[in-house]
Coordinates of C-alpha atoms in Angstrom, one line a residue:
M28 CA 209.1 203.2 76.1
K29 CA 207.5 203.4 72.7
L30 CA 208.8 206.2 70.4
T31 CA 207.7 205.7 66.9
S32 CA 205.2 206.2 63.8
T33 CA 206.2 209.8 62.2
V34 CA 204.2 211.8 59.8
A35 CA 205.7 214.7 57.9
L36 CA 203.3 217.3 56.4
G37 CA 203.2 219.3 53.8
L38 CA 205.7 217.6 51.1
S39 CA 204.7 216.8 47.6
V40 CA 205.3 213.8 45.6
A41 CA 205.5 212.6 41.9
V42 CA 202.8 210.3 41.3
E43 CA 201.5 207.1 39.6
V44 CA 198.7 207.0 37.1
T45 CA 198.8 203.9 35.8
L46 CA 197.1 202.5 38.8
A47 CA 194.2 204.5 39.1
A48 CA 192.8 202.1 36.0
K49 CA 191.9 199.4 37.9
I50 CA 190.0 201.4 40.3
P51 CA 186.3 202.2 39.4
Q52 CA 186.3 206.0 39.2
G53 CA 183.2 207.4 41.3
P54 CA 182.4 211.3 41.2
K55 CA 184.2 213.1 43.0
T56 CA 183.3 214.9 46.2
T57 CA 181.0 217.9 46.4
C58 CA 180.8 220.1 49.8
P59 CA 178.3 221.8 50.3
P60 CA 178.9 225.7 50.3
G61 CA 181.2 227.0 53.3
S62 CA 184.2 228.1 54.3
F63 CA 187.0 225.8 54.3
K64 CA 189.8 227.7 56.2
K65 CA 193.2 226.3 54.2
L66 CA 195.4 225.7 57.3
S67 CA 199.6 225.3 56.1
A68 CA 201.3 222.0 57.3
Q69 CA 203.2 224.8 59.7
A70 CA 200.2 226.2 60.6
F71 CA 198.5 222.8 61.4
M72 CA 201.6 221.4 63.6
D73 CA 201.5 224.4 65.7
A74 CA 198.3 224.4 66.5
A75 CA 198.3 220.8 67.0
T76 CA 200.7 220.2 69.8
P77 CA 201.2 218.3 72.2
G78 CA 198.7 214.8 70.9
W79 CA 196.8 212.3 72.3
N80 CA 196.3 209.0 70.7
L81 CA 192.9 207.2 71.1
G82 CA 194.6 204.2 71.0
N83 CA 193.1 200.0 71.4
T84 CA 189.9 201.2 70.3
L85 CA 188.9 202.1 66.4
D86 CA 192.6 200.4 65.9
A87 CA 191.2 196.9 67.7
V88 CA 190.7 194.1 66.0
P89 CA 188.9 192.7 64.7
D90 CA 186.1 195.9 66.2
E91 CA 185.9 198.5 68.1
G92 CA 185.9 196.7 71.8
S93 CA 187.4 193.5 71.5
W94 CA 190.7 195.0 73.2
N95 CA 190.6 196.9 76.4
N96 CA 188.5 199.7 76.0
P97 CA 184.8 200.0 75.7
I98 CA 182.6 201.3 72.8
F99 CA 184.3 204.8 72.7
Q100 CA 182.5 208.0 74.2
A101 CA 182.7 211.6 73.3
N102 CA 182.9 212.6 76.9
S103 CA 186.6 211.3 77.4
L104 CA 187.5 213.9 74.7
D105 CA 186.1 216.7 77.3
V106 CA 188.5 215.3 80.1
V107 CA 191.9 215.2 76.8
K108 CA 191.0 219.0 76.0
A109 CA 190.6 220.0 79.9
A110 CA 194.2 218.8 80.3
G111 CA 195.9 221.2 77.7
F112 CA 195.9 218.9 74.7
K113 CA 195.5 220.1 71.1
S114 CA 194.9 217.6 69.2
V115 CA 193.6 213.5 68.6
R116 CA 195.5 210.6 66.6
I117 CA 192.5 208.4 66.0
P118 CA 194.0 205.1 64.3
V119 CA 191.7 203.1 62.9
T120 CA 192.0 199.1 61.5
Y121 CA 190.0 199.0 58.2
S122 CA 191.2 195.1 57.5
D123 CA 188.2 193.5 59.1
H124 CA 186.2 196.3 58.0
F125 CA 186.2 195.3 54.5
L126 CA 183.4 193.8 52.7
S127 CA 185.9 190.6 52.6
P128 CA 188.2 190.6 54.9
T129 CA 190.5 188.2 53.5
S130 CA 190.6 188.9 49.9
L131 CA 193.2 191.6 48.2
T132 CA 190.6 191.8 45.1
N133 CA 187.5 193.1 47.0
H134 CA 188.1 196.5 48.3
T135 CA 184.7 197.7 49.7
I136 CA 184.7 199.3 53.1
S137 CA 181.6 198.8 55.0
P138 CA 179.9 201.9 55.0
L139 CA 178.8 201.8 58.8
W140 CA 182.5 201.5 59.8
L141 CA 183.0 204.3 57.7
D142 CA 180.8 206.1 59.4
R143 CA 182.1 205.5 63.1
V144 CA 185.2 206.6 61.8
S145 CA 183.6 209.8 60.5
S146 CA 181.4 210.6 63.9
V147 CA 184.4 209.8 66.3
I148 CA 186.3 212.2 64.0
D149 CA 182.8 214.8 64.4
M150 CA 183.6 214.5 68.4
A151 CA 187.2 216.0 68.1
T152 CA 186.5 218.5 66.0
S153 CA 183.3 219.6 68.0
R154 CA 185.6 220.3 70.4
G155 CA 187.7 222.4 68.5
L156 CA 190.3 219.9 68.8
L157 CA 192.3 219.2 65.8
V158 CA 193.0 215.1 64.4
V159 CA 195.2 213.1 62.1
T160 CA 193.5 209.6 61.1
N161 CA 195.3 206.7 59.6
M162 CA 195.3 203.0 58.7
H163 CA 196.5 201.4 61.5
H164 CA 196.9 197.7 61.8
D165 CA 196.3 197.2 58.1
S166 CA 200.0 197.1 58.2
W167 CA 200.9 193.8 59.1
A168 CA 197.0 192.7 58.4
W169 CA 197.2 192.9 54.9
A170 CA 199.4 196.1 53.5
D171 CA 203.3 194.4 54.6
V172 CA 204.9 195.1 51.4
S173 CA 208.4 194.1 52.8
S174 CA 210.6 191.7 50.8
A175 CA 210.0 188.7 52.8
S176 CA 206.0 188.4 53.1
A177 CA 204.5 190.5 49.9
K178 CA 203.4 187.8 47.5
N179 CA 201.4 190.5 45.1
I180 CA 202.7 193.8 45.5
T181 CA 200.4 195.0 43.0
L182 CA 196.9 193.8 44.8
I183 CA 198.7 195.6 48.0
R184 CA 199.5 198.8 45.9
V185 CA 195.2 198.0 44.7
K186 CA 193.8 197.6 48.2
F187 CA 195.4 200.7 49.4
Y188 CA 195.1 203.1 47.2
S189 CA 191.1 201.9 46.7
G190 CA 190.6 201.9 50.6
W191 CA 192.3 205.4 50.8
L192 CA 190.2 206.9 47.7
Q193 CA 187.0 205.4 49.8
I194 CA 188.2 206.7 53.0
A195 CA 189.2 210.4 51.6
T196 CA 185.9 210.2 49.6
H197 CA 183.6 209.4 52.3
L198 CA 185.9 212.7 54.8
A199 CA 186.1 214.6 52.0
C200 CA 183.9 217.0 53.3
K201 CA 186.0 217.4 57.2
P202 CA 187.8 220.7 58.1
S203 CA 190.8 221.8 57.4
T204 CA 191.7 220.8 61.4
V205 CA 191.2 216.9 59.6
A206 CA 194.6 215.0 58.7
F207 CA 196.0 212.3 57.0
E208 CA 198.4 209.9 58.0
P209 CA 198.6 206.5 55.4
I210 CA 199.7 203.7 57.3
N211 CA 200.7 202.5 60.7
E212 CA 204.8 201.2 61.5
P213 CA 205.0 199.9 57.7
P214 CA 207.2 197.0 58.2
G215 CA 210.6 197.0 56.0
S216 CA 214.7 197.3 56.8
T217 CA 215.8 197.4 53.1
A218 CA 216.3 200.2 50.3
E219 CA 214.1 197.9 47.9
D220 CA 211.2 197.7 50.9
A221 CA 211.4 201.7 51.1
E222 CA 210.7 202.4 47.6
K223 CA 207.6 199.8 48.2
L224 CA 206.7 202.2 50.7
M225 CA 207.1 205.7 48.8
G226 CA 205.0 203.6 46.3
L227 CA 202.2 203.2 48.5
N228 CA 202.6 207.1 50.0
D229 CA 202.5 208.1 46.0
L230 CA 199.4 206.2 45.9
F231 CA 197.8 208.0 48.9
V232 CA 198.2 211.3 48.1
K233 CA 196.5 210.4 44.6
A234 CA 193.5 209.2 46.4
L235 CA 193.0 212.1 48.4
R236 CA 193.3 214.5 45.1
E237 CA 190.6 212.0 43.3
S238 CA 188.7 212.1 46.2
G239 CA 187.3 215.8 45.8
G240 CA 186.3 218.1 48.9
W241 CA 188.4 219.6 50.3
N242 CA 191.0 216.9 50.2
A243 CA 193.0 218.8 47.9
Q244 CA 193.8 221.7 49.6
R245 CA 194.2 219.3 53.1
A246 CA 197.3 218.9 55.1
W247 CA 198.0 215.5 54.5
G248 CA 200.8 212.8 56.1
K249 CA 204.1 211.3 54.6
T250 CA 204.3 208.3 57.2
V251 CA 208.2 207.3 57.2
W252 CA 214.8 206.7 78.8
G253 CA 217.9 209.0 83.0
S254 CA 221.0 210.1 82.3
E255 CA 222.7 212.7 80.3
S256 CA 223.6 209.8 78.2
D257 CA 219.9 208.6 78.2
K258 CA 219.1 212.0 77.5
A259 CA 221.5 212.5 74.8
A260 CA 220.9 209.0 73.0
V261 CA 216.7 210.2 72.5
V262 CA 217.6 213.6 71.1
A263 CA 220.0 212.2 69.3
D264 CA 217.2 210.0 67.2
L265 CA 214.7 213.0 66.5
E266 CA 217.7 215.1 65.2
A267 CA 218.3 211.9 62.8
V268 CA 214.4 212.4 62.0
R269 CA 215.4 215.8 61.5
G270 CA 218.2 215.7 59.3
N271 CA 217.3 212.8 57.1
L272 CA 213.9 214.5 55.8
T273 CA 215.8 217.8 55.5
L274 CA 218.4 215.8 53.1
V275 CA 215.9 214.0 51.4
T276 CA 213.6 217.3 50.9
G277 CA 216.0 219.8 51.4
D278 CA 214.0 221.8 53.3
P279 CA 214.9 222.4 57.0
K280 CA 211.4 223.7 58.4
I281 CA 208.7 220.9 57.2
P282 CA 207.0 220.2 60.3
I283 CA 207.3 216.8 61.1
Y284 CA 204.0 214.6 63.2
L285 CA 205.1 212.2 65.6
G286 CA 202.3 210.2 65.6
E287 CA 203.3 208.2 69.0
F288 CA 205.3 208.5 72.3
D289 CA 204.9 207.0 75.4
A290 CA 206.5 205.0 78.5
S291 CA 204.3 203.6 80.2
Q292 CA 203.2 203.8 84.0
L293 CA 202.6 200.4 84.3
S294 CA 206.0 198.7 83.8
L295 CA 208.6 202.0 84.5
E296 CA 209.5 203.8 87.2
A297 CA 208.1 207.0 87.6
A298 CA 211.0 209.3 87.7
A299 CA 212.5 207.8 84.9
R300 CA 209.5 208.5 82.7
W301 CA 208.6 212.0 83.5
R302 CA 212.6 213.0 82.9
W303 CA 212.1 210.7 79.5
F304 CA 208.7 212.9 79.1
D305 CA 210.1 215.9 79.4
T306 CA 213.3 214.7 77.4
V307 CA 211.8 213.9 73.9
V308 CA 208.7 217.0 74.4
G309 CA 211.5 219.5 74.7
A310 CA 213.6 218.3 71.8
A311 CA 210.3 217.9 69.5
R312 CA 209.7 221.7 70.1
R313 CA 213.0 222.9 69.7
L314 CA 212.6 220.2 66.3
N315 CA 209.3 221.6 65.1
I316 CA 207.8 217.7 65.8
V317 CA 204.4 217.2 66.9
P318 CA 204.4 215.0 69.7
V319 CA 201.4 212.8 70.5
L320 CA 201.3 210.7 73.2
W321 CA 200.2 207.2 72.3
D322 CA 197.3 206.2 74.5
N323 CA 195.8 202.4 74.7
G324 CA 193.1 202.9 77.9
L325 CA 195.7 201.4 79.6
D326 CA 198.4 203.6 80.3
N327 CA 196.8 207.4 80.6
L328 CA 193.1 208.6 80.6
Q329 CA 191.6 206.0 82.8
R330 CA 188.1 207.1 80.7
E331 CA 185.5 205.6 82.6
T332 CA 186.2 207.7 85.0
G333 CA 187.8 210.5 83.4
R334 CA 190.6 210.9 85.6
W335 CA 194.7 210.7 84.3
R336 CA 196.5 207.7 85.9
D337 CA 200.1 209.7 86.4
E338 CA 198.3 213.8 86.3
V339 CA 202.4 214.7 86.5
A340 CA 203.2 213.4 83.3
V341 CA 200.5 215.2 81.6
E342 CA 201.7 218.4 83.4
I343 CA 205.5 217.9 82.2
I344 CA 204.0 217.3 78.3
V345 CA 202.0 220.1 78.4
N346 CA 204.9 222.5 80.4
A347 CA 207.4 221.3 78.0
V348 CA 205.5 221.8 74.9
K349 CA 205.0 225.3 76.1
G350 CA 209.6 225.5 76.7
R351 CA 209.0 225.8 80.9
K352 CA 211.9 224.1 82.3
I353 CA 210.8 221.5 84.3
S354 CA 212.1 220.8 88.4
L355 CA 212.1 216.2 88.1
P356 CA 213.3 213.9 90.9
E357 CA 215.9 212.0 89.9
S358 CA 215.5 208.4 88.5
T359 CA 217.6 205.4 89.3
V360 CA 220.4 205.9 86.2
D361 CA 223.3 203.1 87.5
S362 CA 223.2 200.5 85.7
G363 CA 224.7 198.3 88.0
A364 CA 222.3 199.0 90.8
T365 CA 221.1 196.2 93.1
M366 CA 217.7 198.1 94.8
Q367 CA 215.2 200.2 93.7
E368 CA 214.5 201.8 97.0
S369 CA 213.7 204.0 99.6
S370 CA 214.4 204.0 103.2
A371 CA 210.8 204.2 105.1
E372 CA 212.5 206.1 108.4
E373 CA 213.8 209.0 106.3
L374 CA 212.4 209.5 102.1
V375 CA 214.8 211.2 100.6
V376 CA 213.7 213.1 97.0
R377 CA 216.5 214.4 95.4
V378 CA 215.9 217.1 93.1
E379 CA 217.0 218.4 89.8
W380 CA 215.8 222.5 90.5
Q381 CA 215.3 224.6 87.2
S382 CA 212.2 226.8 89.4
V383 CA 213.6 229.7 91.2
Q384 CA 211.4 228.5 94.7
R385 CA 209.7 225.4 95.9
N386 CA 206.4 226.6 97.2
A387 CA 204.7 223.7 99.1
L388 CA 203.9 219.7 100.0
R389 CA 200.7 218.6 100.4
V390 CA 198.8 215.6 101.6
D391 CA 194.9 215.3 100.2
G392 CA 195.0 219.6 99.6
V393 CA 196.9 219.7 103.8
A394 CA 200.0 221.8 103.4
L395 CA 203.2 219.7 105.3
K396 CA 205.2 221.9 107.7
A397 CA 208.5 223.3 105.7
G398 CA 211.3 222.1 108.9
K399 CA 208.8 220.1 111.0
D400 CA 207.4 216.8 108.4
Y401 CA 210.0 217.7 105.4
A402 CA 213.4 219.8 104.8
V403 CA 215.0 221.3 101.5
Q404 CA 218.2 221.1 101.2
E405 CA 220.3 223.0 98.3
Q406 CA 223.1 221.7 96.7
G407 CA 224.4 224.2 94.4
T408 CA 221.9 226.1 92.2
E409 CA 220.5 222.7 89.8
K410 CA 220.3 220.4 92.2
G411 CA 218.9 219.6 96.1
T412 CA 216.9 217.5 98.2
V413 CA 213.9 217.3 99.7
T414 CA 213.6 214.7 103.1
L415 CA 210.4 213.9 104.4
K416 CA 211.0 213.5 107.9
K417 CA 211.0 210.3 110.6
E418 CA 208.2 212.3 112.2
F419 CA 206.0 212.6 109.8
L420 CA 206.2 209.3 108.1
G421 CA 205.0 207.4 111.9
K422 CA 202.4 210.1 111.7
V423 CA 199.3 207.9 113.4
R424 CA 197.0 209.2 110.1
L425 CA 199.6 207.5 107.6
Y426 CA 199.3 204.6 109.5
L427 CA 202.7 202.9 108.9
S428 CA 203.5 200.5 111.3
K429 CA 204.2 196.8 111.1
D430 CA 200.6 195.8 111.6
A431 CA 198.6 198.3 109.2
A432 CA 197.3 196.8 106.2
P433 CA 199.8 197.2 102.9
G434 CA 199.1 199.4 100.2
T435 CA 199.4 203.6 99.5
K436 CA 199.1 205.6 102.4
A437 CA 199.3 209.2 101.3
N438 CA 200.7 210.8 97.8
I439 CA 202.3 213.6 98.2
T440 CA 202.5 216.7 96.4
V441 CA 205.1 218.8 95.7
T442 CA 204.5 222.0 93.6
F443 CA 207.6 224.6 92.1
S444 CA 207.1 228.1 91.3
A445 CA 206.8 226.9 88.0
G446 CA 206.8 224.2 85.2
A447 CA 204.6 220.7 86.5
K448 CA 204.3 219.1 90.1
S449 CA 205.9 216.4 91.1
Q450 CA 204.5 213.5 93.3
V451 CA 206.0 211.5 96.3
E452 CA 203.9 207.6 96.9
I453 CA 204.3 206.6 100.4
V454 CA 203.5 202.9 100.4
Q455 CA 203.6 199.9 102.9
W456 CA 204.7 196.7 101.0
D457 CA 203.4 193.1 102.0
V458 CA 204.0 190.2 99.1
G459 CA 200.7 189.8 97.2
V460 CA 198.8 186.6 97.3
P461 CA 198.2 184.6 93.9
A462 CA 195.0 182.1 94.1
Q463 CA 197.8 179.4 93.0
T464 CA 201.7 179.0 92.7
S465 CA 202.1 176.3 90.3
S466 CA 200.6 174.8 87.1
S467 CA 201.5 172.9 83.9
A468 CA 202.0 174.7 81.0
S469 CA 200.8 171.9 79.3
A470 CA 197.5 172.4 80.9
V471 CA 196.7 175.4 79.1
P472 CA 196.2 174.5 75.7
S473 CA 195.9 178.1 74.0
G474 CA 196.6 181.5 75.2
D475 CA 197.8 183.3 78.4
L476 CA 198.0 182.0 81.7
W477 CA 195.9 184.4 84.2
I478 CA 197.0 184.6 87.7
P479 CA 194.5 186.0 90.3
L480 CA 196.8 188.0 92.7
V481 CA 195.4 190.1 95.7
W482 CA 197.9 192.9 95.9
K483 CA 200.0 194.2 99.2
G484 CA 201.3 197.3 97.8
L485 CA 202.2 198.8 94.1
H486 CA 199.8 196.9 91.9
R487 CA 202.6 196.6 89.7
V488 CA 205.3 193.9 88.7
A489 CA 209.0 195.0 88.4
A490 CA 210.3 192.3 86.2
V491 CA 209.8 188.6 85.8
K492 CA 213.0 186.2 86.7
M493 CA 212.8 182.9 84.8
I494 CA 214.9 180.2 85.6
K495 CA 214.8 176.9 84.4
A496 CA 215.6 173.8 86.4
D497 CA 219.2 173.1 85.2
G498 CA 219.8 177.1 86.4
S499 CA 220.0 178.2 82.8
Y500 CA 217.5 181.1 81.6
L501 CA 214.1 180.6 79.6
F502 CA 215.3 183.1 77.3
D503 CA 218.4 185.2 76.6
D504 CA 221.5 183.7 77.7
W505 CA 222.9 187.1 76.8
T506 CA 222.0 188.8 79.6
M507 CA 224.2 187.2 82.0
W508 CA 226.3 190.0 80.8
L509 CA 224.1 192.5 82.0
P510 CA 223.8 194.4 86.0
E511 CA 221.9 191.8 88.4
L512 CA 218.4 193.1 88.1
Q513 CA 218.5 192.7 84.9
K514 CA 220.3 189.0 84.6
G515 CA 217.5 186.1 83.3
R516 CA 214.9 188.3 83.5
G517 CA 211.4 188.0 81.1
T518 CA 210.5 190.8 78.2
Y519 CA 207.5 192.7 79.5
G520 CA 205.0 192.2 77.4
G521 CA 205.4 189.6 75.5
Q522 CA 206.5 187.1 77.3
W523 CA 204.5 188.3 81.1
D524 CA 202.2 191.1 81.3
F525 CA 200.7 193.4 83.9
D526 CA 197.3 193.2 86.6
K527 CA 197.3 189.7 86.9
L528 CA 200.0 188.2 87.1
I529 CA 200.2 187.3 83.1
I530 CA 202.1 184.0 81.4
R531 CA 202.4 184.1 77.3
R532 CA 202.3 181.8 75.2
Q533 CA 205.7 182.1 74.4
T534 CA 206.4 181.4 78.1
L535 CA 204.3 178.1 78.0
D536 CA 205.8 176.9 75.3
A537 CA 209.2 177.5 76.2
V538 CA 208.5 175.4 79.6
I539 CA 207.0 173.2 77.2
A540 CA 210.0 173.0 74.6
S541 CA 212.0 172.2 77.9
G542 CA 211.0 169.2 79.0
G543 CA 211.1 170.2 82.7
S544 CA 210.2 172.7 84.8
A545 CA 210.8 175.9 85.2
T546 CA 210.8 179.3 88.3
L547 CA 209.1 182.3 87.5
T548 CA 210.4 185.0 90.3
F549 CA 207.7 188.1 90.1
E550 CA 209.5 190.8 92.0
F551 CA 207.6 194.1 93.0
Y552 CA 208.9 197.3 93.9
P553 CA 210.7 198.8 95.7
R554 CA 213.4 196.0 94.5
A555 CA 216.5 194.7 96.9
A556 CA 218.6 191.5 96.9
G557 CA 217.0 189.6 99.7
N558 CA 214.0 192.2 100.6
G559 CA 211.4 189.7 100.2
N560 CA 209.1 191.4 98.3
Y561 CA 208.8 188.8 95.3
L562 CA 206.8 185.5 94.7
N563 CA 208.1 182.9 93.2
Y564 CA 205.5 180.3 90.5
T565 CA 207.1 177.1 89.4
L566 CA 205.8 176.3 85.8
T567 CA 206.2 171.8 85.0
M568 CA 205.8 170.8 81.4

């Protein structure tokens, strides 16, 4: 679950002035006559919540289109706005768009790239969406000021100031609905690192003021999953951010811009993800924090079709921002659980009620019959169950039988009198069929190993257990102390990944280094010991 990159708007700083002598200063931008409706930081934040991230696009390395998304088209923003989002965060990586990308002494950004950034911002503002844009992966590409890697802090500072002076000059006449964030997720862990980062923030502010146009009046930013205890931990994190900012500024009302938050639908249990979204957004609203949904083109909006991959999550975010209480299904909260599944005889969904009345259950718009297809049982005023009956699950039109083809058989929408709807997906599963079940790690000279798979159920891996030939774990021996469903499992994203079965380079190298072989057990939902919903893949040295 992603919760990072916070921006607080509306602060003032003391700016060092001596560095400017190293940067050629052109004339300040003069904007054409017209009105600039000045927005306070609070007014900007109020209008910007909730927000959506245009991720893995202009921030892709080395260029737009290099990662999983094609060149961005404006029509995706129509879908974003229609869903209820009010702002767009546009992450931009400039590192490969300097005319001499590897140089710390050549600071000129390609004018064509600045034009492209400007045009995407215009796509959003022309639709009435607020915008926050930044320097993104530059934070690790060249602007890492942390103690271990900052070999020449002066050159980094000069390039950072020069880069932002060019960006701000090019965007100086954008409306007040455009705001700037200096740098994304800057590395650093010590007081010395923090001091250097504060220095970059000061240079950022100076660059905005020196660029002219409307920038001196613009909102700008400073960059700096459930059980009840899970919820409390997330809320405590957000409260700590608010408390720390208040401690520094003395002002508890300064709005905060939470530039990225997400819980991927690709690898997480749906009910847990929905509860996390509700908790984060609800706490953010209370703490005067604008939550901006991270979207890399894989997790949330399917831009080619204009459809949200998880409409329930979007409804939860939009309703939580408005302070509406939301009825949510219970998630797996027992860390000692040995299964993540429900019975196919009768499907029981436990729900925490927040709405007074349960309205309807529907499949493809057709209402189910209360008492016949499903039953609702109250458990006090705050909890209850919705039971989908055996007779309903066995209906011919759902085609649930031992001879039926595997896959999703029905998506049941549960609506309530208020707040977001919920959804139950009925899946008949079988084990997927991989193109091969073994290979040599050494035969993959570089990059990752992709294993084509014919899916026969949910298109999602739950976890991967990685065991060496001698029975020890390939990674992280300490996981032996964890509950059964976590022992020996590899790290999602770092050691394995979604879609096709992907074995990451780190895993291949670990097998080679071990001098033997390893068995990777890909586990699918539903998960349970011995249920057979997994496949083994052997990696030899």
